[in-house]
């Protein structure tokens, strides 16, 4: 089974010069925790995870005690956005990311999840265009279908 048959295709994609506000808007309502940075031809340039965004949005000097004392401070949020208004996707993205090609066997995805410590992988066409994403949920769903053919309890 190829990863192209189990990948998700409803991805959040942005250009390398997308602003922080644009990144946050692009991520809203998407199931994936990843933003994919692509060029005009749809080729993958990099990936921005939720963790990468939170690193930008949470000041380095903030500790748990300070965070607890803040309460519901909307001024803090406004200040963070103002401090980072010049931040764009290419400033945050990880350009050296693990990928799969569309014709990779789906078991290769699980091996990479384990080896690289990731939970989702971008799936690329041979020319580098982003086609989709395979994650552990898709893997489990596929295995349930596969095992359901030989195990009546899983049908």
Short mmCIF file of C-alpha atoms in Angstrom, two decimals:
data_model
loop_
_atom_site.label_atom_id
_atom_site.label_comp_id
_atom_site.label_asym_id
_atom_site.label_seq_id
_atom_site.Cartn_x
_atom_site.Cartn_y
_atom_site.Cartn_z
CA UNK A 1 0.00 0.00 0.00
CA UNK A 2 1.40 3.39 -0.99
CA UNK A 3 1.25 6.43 1.28
CA UNK A 4 -0.56 8.30 -1.49
CA UNK A 5 -3.64 6.13 -0.84
CA UNK A 6 -3.87 7.03 2.87
CA UNK A 7 -2.56 10.61 3.00
CA UNK A 8 -4.64 13.65 3.93
CA UNK A 9 -4.77 16.39 1.32
CA UNK A 10 -6.54 19.21 3.21
CA UNK A 11 -3.36 20.95 4.32
CA UNK A 12 -2.54 24.45 5.47
CA UNK A 13 -0.05 25.90 3.00
CA UNK A 14 1.60 29.31 3.00
CA UNK A 15 4.24 31.15 1.05
CA UNK A 16 7.67 31.92 2.52
CA UNK A 17 6.79 35.59 3.09
CA UNK A 18 3.48 34.99 4.90
CA UNK A 19 3.21 37.10 8.06
CA UNK A 20 2.71 35.73 11.55
CA UNK A 21 -0.95 36.79 11.49
CA UNK A 22 -1.35 35.03 8.14
CA UNK A 23 0.26 31.89 9.56
CA UNK A 24 -2.14 31.84 12.48
CA UNK A 25 -5.13 32.41 10.18
CA UNK A 26 -3.97 29.62 7.84
CA UNK A 27 -3.76 27.17 10.71
CA UNK A 28 -7.22 27.93 12.07
CA UNK A 29 -9.70 25.13 11.39
CA UNK A 30 -7.14 22.64 10.05
CA UNK A 31 -6.76 19.18 11.58
CA UNK A 32 -3.01 19.10 11.03
CA UNK A 33 -0.66 20.73 13.52
CA UNK A 34 1.67 21.62 10.66
CA UNK A 35 1.88 24.50 8.21
CA UNK A 36 3.63 23.71 4.96
CA UNK A 37 5.67 26.47 3.33
CA UNK A 38 5.63 26.08 -0.44
CA UNK A 39 6.91 28.04 -3.42
CA UNK A 40 4.79 29.28 -6.34
CA UNK A 41 5.08 25.87 -8.05
CA UNK A 42 3.86 24.04 -4.93
CA UNK A 43 7.27 22.62 -4.01
CA UNK A 44 7.91 22.15 -0.31
CA UNK A 45 10.33 24.68 1.19
CA UNK A 46 9.79 23.95 4.85
CA UNK A 47 7.44 23.08 7.69
CA UNK A 48 6.18 25.09 10.65
CA UNK A 49 4.79 23.11 13.57
CA UNK A 50 2.50 24.31 16.33
CA UNK A 51 5.54 24.09 18.58
CA UNK A 52 7.51 26.41 16.27
CA UNK A 53 4.70 28.97 16.40
CA UNK A 54 4.41 28.74 20.18
CA UNK A 55 8.16 29.38 20.53
CA UNK A 56 7.65 32.67 18.67
CA UNK A 57 4.51 33.59 20.58
CA UNK A 58 5.84 32.82 24.06
CA UNK A 59 8.67 35.08 25.25
CA UNK A 60 11.87 33.29 26.25
CA UNK A 61 11.89 35.00 29.64
CA UNK A 62 8.43 33.74 30.64
CA UNK A 63 8.35 30.97 33.24
CA UNK A 64 5.39 29.13 34.75
CA UNK A 65 5.15 31.45 37.78
CA UNK A 66 5.04 34.56 35.60
CA UNK A 67 2.49 32.92 33.31
CA UNK A 68 0.27 32.02 36.27
CA UNK A 69 0.38 35.62 37.54
CA UNK A 70 -0.64 37.07 34.18
CA UNK A 71 -4.27 36.01 34.26
CA UNK A 72 -6.32 37.09 31.27
CA UNK A 73 -4.01 39.85 30.05
CA UNK A 74 -5.06 40.81 26.51
CA UNK A 75 -2.37 43.47 26.49
CA UNK A 76 0.17 40.65 26.63
CA UNK A 77 -1.26 39.12 23.44
CA UNK A 78 -1.26 42.49 21.68
CA UNK A 79 2.32 43.12 22.77
CA UNK A 80 3.47 39.70 21.48
CA UNK A 81 1.85 40.31 18.11
CA UNK A 82 3.39 43.78 17.89
CA UNK A 83 6.85 42.48 18.80
CA UNK A 84 6.62 39.84 16.07
CA UNK A 85 4.86 41.76 13.30
CA UNK A 86 7.93 41.47 11.06
CA UNK A 87 8.19 37.70 11.47
CA UNK A 88 7.43 35.73 8.31
CA UNK A 89 7.20 32.02 7.49
CA UNK A 90 10.77 31.68 6.21
CA UNK A 91 12.02 33.00 9.59
CA UNK A 92 10.30 30.20 11.51
CA UNK A 93 10.17 27.23 9.13
CA UNK A 94 12.32 24.14 9.40
CA UNK A 95 13.70 23.57 5.92
CA UNK A 96 15.43 20.27 6.56
CA UNK A 97 12.42 18.07 7.24
CA UNK A 98 11.76 14.39 6.77
CA UNK A 99 9.53 13.62 3.78
CA UNK A 100 8.07 10.69 1.89
CA UNK A 101 7.47 10.34 -1.82
CA UNK A 102 3.99 9.39 -2.97
CA UNK A 103 5.05 5.89 -4.04
CA UNK A 104 6.60 4.99 -0.64
CA UNK A 105 5.14 1.96 1.13
CA UNK A 106 2.97 2.98 4.07
CA UNK A 107 5.09 0.94 6.50
CA UNK A 108 8.03 3.23 5.65
CA UNK A 109 6.00 6.06 7.22
CA UNK A 110 5.77 4.20 10.54
CA UNK A 111 9.49 3.45 10.49
CA UNK A 112 10.23 7.16 9.93
CA UNK A 113 7.78 8.21 12.66
CA UNK A 114 9.76 6.08 15.10
CA UNK A 115 13.26 6.83 13.82
CA UNK A 116 12.80 10.59 13.51
CA UNK A 117 10.41 11.17 16.44
CA UNK A 118 7.69 12.80 14.33
CA UNK A 119 3.95 12.14 14.11
CA UNK A 120 3.25 13.38 10.59
CA UNK A 121 5.18 13.46 7.32
CA UNK A 122 4.70 15.50 4.16
CA UNK A 123 4.15 13.44 1.03
CA UNK A 124 5.81 14.76 -2.12
CA UNK A 125 5.54 14.13 -5.83
CA UNK A 126 8.81 13.20 -7.53
CA UNK A 127 9.28 16.84 -8.58
CA UNK A 128 9.08 18.05 -4.96
CA UNK A 129 5.49 19.32 -5.05
CA UNK A 130 3.57 18.87 -1.82
CA UNK A 131 0.72 16.39 -2.30
CA UNK A 132 -0.43 15.56 1.22
CA UNK A 133 0.44 14.43 4.70
CA UNK A 134 0.43 11.03 6.32
CA UNK A 135 0.07 10.78 10.08
CA UNK A 136 -0.22 8.06 12.68
CA UNK A 137 -4.02 8.25 12.68
CA UNK A 138 -4.08 7.43 8.96
CA UNK A 139 -1.69 4.54 9.61
CA UNK A 140 -3.89 3.07 12.33
CA UNK A 141 -7.01 3.42 10.17
CA UNK A 142 -5.27 1.65 7.31
CA UNK A 143 -4.07 -1.17 9.57
CA UNK A 144 -7.59 -1.66 10.95
CA UNK A 145 -8.89 -2.04 7.38
CA UNK A 146 -6.06 -4.38 6.46
CA UNK A 147 -6.46 -6.56 9.55
CA UNK A 148 -10.25 -6.46 9.14
CA UNK A 149 -9.90 -8.57 6.01
CA UNK A 150 -8.46 -11.44 8.04
CA UNK A 151 -10.00 -10.84 11.47
CA UNK A 152 -13.83 -10.86 11.62
CA UNK A 153 -13.90 -8.85 14.90
CA UNK A 154 -12.39 -5.84 13.11
CA UNK A 155 -14.90 -5.76 10.25
#
